[in-house]
Coordinates of C-alpha atoms in Angstrom, one line a residue:
M1 CA -20.5 6.1 -4.1
S2 CA -20.1 2.6 -5.5
K3 CA -23.0 0.2 -6.1
K4 CA -21.9 -1.8 -3.0
E5 CA -22.0 1.3 -0.8
G6 CA -25.4 2.3 -2.2
A7 CA -26.8 -1.1 -1.3
I8 CA -25.9 -0.7 2.4
P9 CA -28.5 0.9 4.6
T10 CA -28.0 4.4 5.9
E11 CA -29.0 3.4 9.4
L12 CA -26.6 0.9 11.0
P13 CA -25.7 -0.6 14.4
I14 CA -22.9 1.1 16.3
I15 CA -19.9 -1.0 17.4
C16 CA -17.4 0.7 19.6
M17 CA -13.8 -0.3 19.0
D18 CA -10.6 -0.1 21.0
A19 CA -8.1 2.1 19.2
T20 CA -5.6 -0.8 18.8
L21 CA -8.3 -2.9 17.0
M22 CA -9.9 -0.1 15.0
V23 CA -10.8 -1.1 11.4
F24 CA -9.9 1.2 8.5
P25 CA -11.0 1.1 4.9
G26 CA -9.7 -1.9 3.1
V27 CA -8.4 -3.4 6.3
N28 CA -9.7 -6.4 8.2
T29 CA -9.6 -7.1 12.0
Y30 CA -9.8 -10.8 13.0
F31 CA -11.1 -12.4 16.2
D32 CA -10.3 -16.1 16.2
G33 CA -10.8 -18.7 18.8
Q34 CA -14.1 -17.2 20.1
D35 CA -16.9 -19.0 21.8
P36 CA -19.6 -19.5 19.2
K37 CA -22.3 -18.7 21.8
A38 CA -20.5 -15.5 22.7
I39 CA -20.4 -14.5 19.0
S40 CA -24.1 -15.3 18.6
D41 CA -25.0 -13.2 21.7
F42 CA -22.9 -10.3 20.4
M43 CA -24.5 -10.4 17.0
D44 CA -28.0 -10.5 18.5
K45 CA -27.2 -7.6 20.8
M46 CA -25.8 -5.5 18.0
G47 CA -28.6 -6.4 15.6
V48 CA -26.2 -7.7 13.0
T49 CA -27.5 -10.6 10.9
T50 CA -26.4 -12.5 7.8
E51 CA -29.0 -10.6 5.8
R52 CA -27.8 -7.2 7.2
P53 CA -24.1 -7.9 8.1
W54 CA -23.0 -4.2 8.3
A55 CA -22.3 -1.9 11.2
I56 CA -20.4 1.4 11.7
L57 CA -17.3 1.0 13.8
V58 CA -16.2 4.0 15.9
M59 CA -13.7 4.7 18.6
L60 CA -14.4 6.3 21.9
N61 CA -13.2 9.9 22.6
P62 CA -11.1 9.7 25.8
N63 CA -11.8 13.3 26.5
A64 CA -15.6 12.9 26.7
E65 CA -17.8 11.1 29.2
D66 CA -21.5 11.2 28.1
F67 CA -23.2 9.6 25.2
P68 CA -23.2 10.5 22.4
D69 CA -20.3 12.9 22.9
K70 CA -18.0 10.1 23.8
L71 CA -18.3 8.6 20.3
Y72 CA -16.3 10.1 17.5
K73 CA -18.6 11.0 14.8
T74 CA -16.6 9.6 11.9
G75 CA -16.1 5.9 11.6
V76 CA -15.8 3.0 9.2
V77 CA -18.7 1.1 7.7
S78 CA -17.7 -2.5 7.9
E79 CA -19.1 -5.9 7.0
V80 CA -19.2 -8.4 9.9
K81 CA -18.3 -12.0 8.7
V82 CA -18.8 -14.8 11.1
D83 CA -17.9 -18.5 11.1
Y84 CA -19.6 -20.1 14.1
K85 CA -17.9 -23.5 13.5
K86 CA -14.4 -22.0 13.7
G87 CA -15.3 -19.5 16.3
S88 CA -14.1 -16.6 14.2
M89 CA -15.4 -13.1 13.4
V90 CA -14.0 -10.6 10.9
F91 CA -14.6 -6.9 10.7
A92 CA -13.9 -6.0 7.1
G93 CA -13.5 -2.2 6.7
L94 CA -15.4 -0.8 3.6
Y95 CA -15.5 3.0 3.7
R96 CA -15.6 6.0 6.0
A97 CA -18.9 7.5 7.0
E98 CA -20.1 10.3 9.2
I99 CA -22.7 9.8 12.0
T100 CA -25.5 12.3 11.6
G101 CA -28.0 11.0 14.1
F102 CA -28.7 8.3 16.8
R103 CA -31.7 6.2 17.7
G104 CA -32.0 3.9 20.7
V105 CA -33.5 0.4 20.2
F106 CA -35.4 -1.2 23.1
S107 CA -36.3 -4.9 23.3
D108 CA -39.9 -5.9 24.3
D109 CA -38.8 -6.7 27.8
N110 CA -36.8 -3.5 28.5
K111 CA -39.0 -0.8 27.1
N112 CA -39.3 0.8 30.5
N113 CA -35.5 0.8 30.9
K114 CA -33.8 4.1 30.3
E115 CA -30.8 2.3 28.7
P116 CA -31.6 0.9 25.2
L117 CA -30.5 -2.5 24.1
R118 CA -28.4 -0.9 21.4
Y119 CA -28.0 2.3 19.3
L120 CA -28.5 2.7 15.6
A121 CA -26.7 5.5 13.8
T122 CA -27.8 7.4 10.7
V123 CA -24.7 7.6 8.5
R124 CA -23.6 9.3 5.3
Y125 CA -20.7 8.5 3.0
F126 CA -17.6 10.6 3.8
H127 CA -16.3 12.3 0.6
D128 CA -12.7 13.3 -0.1
E129 CA -11.8 16.6 -1.8
N130 CA -10.8 16.2 -5.4
C131 CA -7.0 16.3 -5.7
D132 CA -6.5 14.8 -9.2
D133 CA -4.5 17.7 -10.5
Y134 CA -2.0 17.4 -7.7
F135 CA -1.5 13.7 -8.3
L136 CA -1.0 14.2 -12.0
S137 CA 1.6 16.9 -11.5
S138 CA 3.4 15.7 -8.4
E139 CA 4.4 12.1 -9.0
A140 CA 8.0 12.5 -7.8
A141 CA 6.9 14.3 -4.7
I142 CA 4.4 11.6 -3.7
R143 CA 6.9 8.8 -4.4
G144 CA 9.6 10.6 -2.4
A145 CA 7.2 11.1 0.5
F146 CA 6.4 7.4 0.7
L147 CA 10.0 6.4 0.5
V148 CA 10.7 8.6 3.5
I149 CA 7.6 7.1 5.3
R150 CA 8.9 3.6 4.5
K151 CA 12.4 4.3 5.9
V152 CA 11.1 6.0 9.0
F153 CA 8.4 3.3 9.6
L154 CA 10.9 0.5 9.4
A155 CA 13.3 2.4 11.7
Y156 CA 10.4 2.9 14.2
F157 CA 9.6 -0.8 14.3
K158 CA 13.2 -1.7 14.8
E159 CA 13.2 0.5 17.9
I160 CA 9.8 -0.9 19.0
H161 CA 11.3 -4.4 18.6
E162 CA 14.1 -3.6 20.9
I163 CA 11.8 -2.3 23.6
Y164 CA 9.1 -5.0 23.5
N165 CA 11.0 -7.9 21.9
I166 CA 8.5 -8.2 19.2
T167 CA 9.3 -11.2 17.0
N168 CA 6.6 -10.9 14.4
L169 CA 6.0 -7.5 12.7
A170 CA 2.9 -8.2 10.7
I171 CA 3.4 -5.5 8.1
N172 CA 4.6 -5.6 4.6
V173 CA 5.8 -2.3 3.2
S174 CA 7.3 -3.7 0.0
A175 CA 4.3 -2.3 -1.8
I176 CA 5.7 1.2 -1.3
K177 CA 8.5 0.5 -3.7
K178 CA 6.1 -0.6 -6.4
L179 CA 3.6 2.2 -5.7
N180 CA 2.2 4.1 -8.7
P181 CA 2.0 7.6 -7.2
Q182 CA -0.9 8.4 -9.6
D183 CA -3.1 5.6 -8.3
K184 CA -4.9 7.4 -5.5
D185 CA -6.7 4.2 -4.2
A186 CA -3.4 2.4 -3.8
V187 CA -1.8 5.4 -2.1
D188 CA -4.8 5.6 0.3
Q189 CA -4.7 1.9 1.0
I190 CA -1.1 2.0 2.1
I191 CA -1.9 4.8 4.5
W192 CA -4.7 2.8 6.1
T193 CA -2.6 -0.4 6.2
I194 CA 0.4 1.3 8.0
L195 CA -2.0 3.1 10.4
Y196 CA -3.7 -0.1 11.3
H197 CA -0.3 -1.8 12.1
M198 CA 0.9 1.0 14.3
P199 CA 1.3 -0.2 17.9
E200 CA -1.0 0.7 20.8
E201 CA 1.2 3.7 21.7
V202 CA -0.7 5.5 18.9
G203 CA -3.8 6.7 20.7
P204 CA -7.4 7.1 19.4
H205 CA -7.1 10.8 18.7
E206 CA -3.9 10.2 16.5
R207 CA -5.8 7.6 14.5
Q208 CA -9.1 9.6 14.4
V209 CA -7.5 12.6 12.6
F210 CA -6.9 10.3 9.6
L211 CA -10.6 9.3 9.5
E212 CA -11.7 12.9 9.7
S213 CA -9.3 14.1 7.0
N214 CA -11.1 14.7 3.7
N215 CA -7.8 15.3 1.8
L216 CA -5.5 12.5 0.6
I217 CA -2.5 14.8 0.4
E218 CA -3.1 15.9 4.0
R219 CA -3.2 12.2 5.1
I220 CA 0.2 11.6 3.5
G221 CA 1.6 14.5 5.5
L222 CA -0.1 13.3 8.7
L223 CA 1.5 9.8 8.2
E224 CA 4.9 11.3 7.8
K225 CA 4.6 13.3 11.0
L226 CA 3.0 10.4 12.9
V227 CA 5.8 7.8 12.2
D228 CA 8.5 10.4 12.8
K229 CA 7.0 11.4 16.1
H230 CA 6.8 7.8 17.4
L231 CA 10.2 7.0 16.1
R232 CA 11.7 9.8 18.2
I233 CA 9.7 8.7 21.3
A234 CA 10.8 5.0 20.8
S235 CA 14.4 6.0 20.3
F236 CA 14.4 8.0 23.5
A237 CA 12.8 5.1 25.4
N238 CA 15.5 2.8 24.1
E239 CA 18.3 5.2 25.1
H240 CA 16.8 5.3 28.6
L241 CA 16.6 1.5 28.8
R242 CA 20.2 1.1 27.7
S243 CA 21.3 3.5 30.5
L244 CA 19.7 1.2 33.2
S245 CA 21.3 -1.8 34.8
G246 CA 20.0 -5.2 33.7
K247 CA 17.9 -5.6 36.9
S248 CA 16.4 -2.2 36.7
R249 CA 15.6 -2.7 33.0
T250 CA 13.9 -5.9 33.7
K251 CA 11.8 -4.3 36.4
L252 CA 10.8 -1.4 34.2
L253 CA 9.7 -3.7 31.3
R254 CA 7.7 -5.8 33.7
G255 CA 6.1 -2.7 35.2
E256 CA 7.6 -3.4 38.6
V257 CA 9.1 0.1 39.2
K258 CA 6.8 1.7 41.7
K259 CA 6.7 5.1 43.4
P260 CA 6.7 5.4 47.2
E261 CA 3.8 7.1 48.9
D262 CA 5.6 10.4 49.0
G263 CA 5.6 10.5 45.2
S264 CA 9.4 10.5 44.9
D265 CA 11.2 8.5 42.2
Q266 CA 12.2 5.0 43.4
S267 CA 14.2 4.1 40.3
D268 CA 18.0 3.9 40.4
Q269 CA 18.4 7.3 38.6
S270 CA 21.3 9.4 39.9
G271 CA 22.5 12.9 39.3
N272 CA 20.9 16.4 39.8
Q273 CA 17.8 17.8 38.3
D274 CA 19.7 19.5 35.5
E275 CA 21.0 16.1 34.4
L276 CA 17.5 14.6 34.5
N277 CA 16.2 17.6 32.4
A278 CA 19.0 17.0 29.9
N279 CA 17.7 13.5 29.4
S280 CA 14.0 14.5 28.9
P281 CA 12.3 13.2 25.8
P282 CA 12.4 15.5 22.8
E283 CA 9.5 17.9 22.6
I284 CA 7.0 16.8 20.0
V285 CA 5.2 19.5 18.1

């Protein structure tokens, strides 16, 4: 643990993040154009101050309903930076941590309320397994894996661009070409950066497995599988869109294709069930 990590309290406010905005180590999430009063109210509610600007950011588990089960237990300790004049707030991801306990905080005027004003989490630093020997002996394998990831990742965003007409892909993967495979920190940072820039189709569980992995080599493999999986899904979606007429395609992209009350398909698909099955998306394992 670094000196900076050691200076951060082990009991921190909990901030729940949407999967598409989740912060990862070394990655920042920006909220610009916010109402200064809304920022101030949020900071007060969360118990984050300029003297104690840290919180643990976690995602919600979509398969759980009750607190605290609905919170994933591994998150990212982050520094909250605020500029009230500009109406901006930044969550700067520092390092991963495990939640080991919870404590509700009640204000003076709601002590009799069953719901606390906020929760504090007791956290501990998340340690990776030592894989130095592998990095020293497998430089070519690591470099090759990331070149594959880069190729598949760019192909994936090309498909995504066609589906959603994305004009600005805010990701720079040129660092992969310059990557030193023996620099574990650089390798890990590329993983978190790519994961952060994956579109919203990548759900909370798919992102959470990276946070809960304590092996850097495992995370490289997880990233290869993730980008390949979503490339195949996006490619299938594009093939389906190309098969539709212009009018039907526009309706589908706008979310205007609806099912009648009897549940039958109202799209302009034709052909028998065998033909529909033949066009089913590839099975993802």
